[in-house]
């Protein structure tokens, strides 16, 4: 079965979004994350190989393989299907709607979409923005891979932007304290 992917431009995305404040997050980077991978990946690979070769995992091993697959096996987003934040995520900032950082972000996302890159790599979302209502309800999550120049709300909803938008986002994240490479 083929998955259906919807895509809209970053300007359409931000224009349609009604929110009161944002939080910015960094994920899938840093020494703690790398240390966790060194522990988790060998266990994940061992269980995967055992299942592929012998298909004799215990119930406990099946559960653990499923957990590890969720953490390591596919493209990772800030918030998973169950509503949990990625284990490596760190909140960097919170900005109210009327903050100049939010105005700058909106202007960046409103930039005209030209020179769209089509990298053949799978995105690794290391930066994200969560848009909230004052009640604390999440309105939307924008996952951003600056390396691949990719943005997504989730696996089915992609945001299209031009190379210039990603250059401005890279500067934006650096300026507000994200450890952008």
Tab-separated table of C-alpha atoms in Angstrom:
chain	number	residue	atom	x	y	z
A	1	UNK	CA	0.000	0.000	0.000
A	2	UNK	CA	1.344	3.400	-0.965
A	3	UNK	CA	1.288	6.175	1.615
A	4	UNK	CA	-0.211	9.458	0.522
A	5	UNK	CA	1.877	12.518	1.219
A	6	UNK	CA	0.402	15.982	1.234
A	7	UNK	CA	2.596	18.993	0.718
A	8	UNK	CA	2.076	22.721	0.992
A	9	UNK	CA	4.464	25.642	0.848
A	10	UNK	CA	5.829	27.137	4.028
A	11	UNK	CA	3.955	30.379	3.309
A	12	UNK	CA	0.593	28.571	3.075
A	13	UNK	CA	1.447	26.650	6.235
A	14	UNK	CA	2.231	29.701	8.378
A	15	UNK	CA	-0.623	31.794	6.946
A	16	UNK	CA	-3.184	29.152	7.957
A	17	UNK	CA	-1.775	28.614	11.440
A	18	UNK	CA	-3.560	30.222	14.413
A	19	UNK	CA	-1.390	30.038	17.536
A	20	UNK	CA	-0.525	32.004	20.681
A	21	UNK	CA	3.064	30.987	21.395
A	22	UNK	CA	5.848	28.717	20.184
A	23	UNK	CA	8.516	26.523	21.722
A	24	UNK	CA	11.667	25.592	19.840
A	25	UNK	CA	13.340	22.225	20.324
A	26	UNK	CA	16.632	20.598	19.482
A	27	UNK	CA	16.770	16.813	19.100
A	28	UNK	CA	18.895	13.958	17.814
A	29	UNK	CA	22.170	15.695	18.612
A	30	UNK	CA	24.664	16.127	21.408
A	31	UNK	CA	26.851	13.948	23.611
A	32	UNK	CA	23.972	12.451	25.630
A	33	UNK	CA	22.156	11.440	22.445
A	34	UNK	CA	25.313	9.899	20.956
A	35	UNK	CA	25.938	7.988	24.209
A	36	UNK	CA	22.358	6.664	24.173
A	37	UNK	CA	22.780	5.519	20.569
A	38	UNK	CA	25.942	3.612	21.475
A	39	UNK	CA	23.906	1.625	24.008
A	40	UNK	CA	20.658	1.257	22.034
A	41	UNK	CA	21.896	0.516	18.493
A	42	UNK	CA	23.800	-2.713	19.295
A	43	UNK	CA	20.783	-4.058	21.201
A	44	UNK	CA	18.469	-3.057	18.340
A	45	UNK	CA	20.718	-4.645	15.703
A	46	UNK	CA	21.106	-7.854	17.738
A	47	UNK	CA	17.345	-8.261	18.130
A	48	UNK	CA	16.699	-7.407	14.478
A	49	UNK	CA	19.210	-9.985	13.254
A	50	UNK	CA	17.872	-12.624	15.640
A	51	UNK	CA	14.333	-12.031	14.381
A	52	UNK	CA	15.387	-12.051	10.702
A	53	UNK	CA	17.550	-15.166	10.960
A	54	UNK	CA	15.704	-17.331	13.461
A	55	UNK	CA	12.374	-15.591	14.085
A	56	UNK	CA	12.427	-16.869	17.680
A	57	UNK	CA	12.233	-13.756	19.826
A	58	UNK	CA	10.600	-14.073	23.215
A	59	UNK	CA	7.558	-11.926	23.918
A	60	UNK	CA	9.754	-9.571	25.967
A	61	UNK	CA	12.279	-9.338	23.120
A	62	UNK	CA	9.475	-8.624	20.607
A	63	UNK	CA	8.230	-5.773	22.794
A	64	UNK	CA	11.745	-4.385	23.204
A	65	UNK	CA	12.424	-4.628	19.445
A	66	UNK	CA	9.216	-2.713	18.796
A	67	UNK	CA	10.234	-0.021	21.312
A	68	UNK	CA	13.701	0.280	19.775
A	69	UNK	CA	12.262	0.341	16.266
A	70	UNK	CA	10.109	3.287	17.305
A	71	UNK	CA	13.193	5.078	18.670
A	72	UNK	CA	15.727	4.170	15.982
A	73	UNK	CA	14.198	2.418	12.996
A	74	UNK	CA	12.419	5.133	11.049
A	75	UNK	CA	12.519	8.869	10.469
A	76	UNK	CA	12.196	10.452	13.889
A	77	UNK	CA	9.880	13.364	14.606
A	78	UNK	CA	9.800	15.585	17.699
A	79	UNK	CA	6.495	14.061	18.815
A	80	UNK	CA	5.574	10.455	18.033
A	81	UNK	CA	2.166	8.978	17.202
A	82	UNK	CA	1.399	8.510	20.900
A	83	UNK	CA	2.049	12.189	21.711
A	84	UNK	CA	5.409	11.597	23.428
A	85	UNK	CA	8.338	13.913	22.824
A	86	UNK	CA	11.490	12.301	21.392
A	87	UNK	CA	13.773	11.044	24.173
A	88	UNK	CA	16.587	13.331	23.002
A	89	UNK	CA	14.496	16.508	22.704
A	90	UNK	CA	15.492	19.622	24.601
A	91	UNK	CA	13.350	22.738	24.731
A	92	UNK	CA	15.529	25.699	23.827
A	93	UNK	CA	13.120	28.664	23.855
A	94	UNK	CA	9.546	29.816	24.363
A	95	UNK	CA	8.269	32.909	22.550
A	96	UNK	CA	4.858	34.569	22.765
A	97	UNK	CA	3.085	35.440	19.517
A	98	UNK	CA	3.983	39.146	19.772
A	99	UNK	CA	7.721	38.475	20.272
A	100	UNK	CA	10.028	39.708	17.511
A	101	UNK	CA	11.462	36.182	17.137
A	102	UNK	CA	7.989	34.940	16.134
A	103	UNK	CA	7.642	37.808	13.657
A	104	UNK	CA	11.012	36.901	12.171
A	105	UNK	CA	10.060	33.219	11.967
A	106	UNK	CA	6.774	34.065	10.230
A	107	UNK	CA	8.642	36.246	7.705
A	108	UNK	CA	11.141	33.447	7.036
A	109	UNK	CA	8.341	30.953	6.391
A	110	UNK	CA	6.542	33.483	4.176
A	111	UNK	CA	9.571	33.764	1.861
A	112	UNK	CA	8.834	32.950	-1.757
A	113	UNK	CA	9.396	29.282	-2.564
A	114	UNK	CA	12.097	29.132	-5.239
A	115	UNK	CA	15.134	26.889	-5.756
A	116	UNK	CA	13.621	23.893	-3.974
A	117	UNK	CA	16.241	21.220	-3.297
A	118	UNK	CA	15.419	17.552	-3.757
A	119	UNK	CA	18.072	15.714	-1.762
A	120	UNK	CA	18.054	11.946	-1.944
A	121	UNK	CA	18.837	11.481	1.754
A	122	UNK	CA	16.367	10.692	4.503
A	123	UNK	CA	15.842	13.734	6.709
A	124	UNK	CA	17.120	13.754	10.269
A	125	UNK	CA	14.961	16.292	12.043
A	126	UNK	CA	17.235	18.020	14.567
A	127	UNK	CA	15.233	21.200	15.043
A	128	UNK	CA	11.524	21.670	15.592
A	129	UNK	CA	8.970	24.319	16.426
A	130	UNK	CA	5.799	23.569	18.378
A	131	UNK	CA	2.908	25.997	17.921
A	132	UNK	CA	0.537	26.246	20.902
A	133	UNK	CA	-2.751	27.793	21.948
A	134	UNK	CA	-2.704	29.632	25.304
A	135	UNK	CA	-4.495	26.609	26.798
A	136	UNK	CA	-1.343	24.537	26.150
A	137	UNK	CA	-2.962	22.645	23.267
A	138	UNK	CA	-0.540	21.853	20.466
A	139	UNK	CA	-1.731	23.369	17.195
A	140	UNK	CA	1.083	22.028	14.991
A	141	UNK	CA	4.649	20.752	15.077
A	142	UNK	CA	7.141	21.748	12.389
A	143	UNK	CA	10.072	19.305	12.155
A	144	UNK	CA	13.081	20.729	10.313
A	145	UNK	CA	16.152	19.095	8.763
A	146	UNK	CA	18.584	21.824	7.785
A	147	UNK	CA	20.980	19.329	6.154
A	148	UNK	CA	18.459	17.881	3.692
A	149	UNK	CA	16.420	21.064	3.502
A	150	UNK	CA	13.250	19.253	4.523
A	151	UNK	CA	10.314	20.160	6.742
A	152	UNK	CA	7.387	18.045	7.833
A	153	UNK	CA	4.458	18.154	10.201
A	154	UNK	CA	4.483	14.335	10.268
A	155	UNK	CA	5.170	11.456	7.879
A	156	UNK	CA	2.161	12.356	5.703
A	157	UNK	CA	2.423	16.155	5.612
A	158	UNK	CA	5.469	17.813	4.089
A	159	UNK	CA	6.236	21.530	3.976
A	160	UNK	CA	7.967	22.827	0.840
A	161	UNK	CA	10.378	25.756	1.010
A	162	UNK	CA	13.230	27.138	-1.031
A	163	UNK	CA	16.935	27.009	-0.224
A	164	UNK	CA	16.851	30.632	0.935
A	165	UNK	CA	14.274	29.756	3.586
A	166	UNK	CA	16.597	27.097	5.013
A	167	UNK	CA	19.531	29.526	5.074
A	168	UNK	CA	17.385	31.977	7.064
A	169	UNK	CA	16.129	29.185	9.361
A	170	UNK	CA	19.719	28.079	10.033
A	171	UNK	CA	20.610	31.640	11.104
A	172	UNK	CA	17.377	31.958	13.109
A	173	UNK	CA	18.076	28.775	15.069
A	174	UNK	CA	21.720	29.717	15.703
A	175	UNK	CA	20.690	33.184	16.887
A	176	UNK	CA	18.216	31.786	19.414
A	177	UNK	CA	20.675	29.264	20.841
A	178	UNK	CA	20.196	26.018	18.916
A	179	UNK	CA	23.416	23.994	18.530
A	180	UNK	CA	23.153	23.984	14.733
A	181	UNK	CA	26.097	22.330	13.003
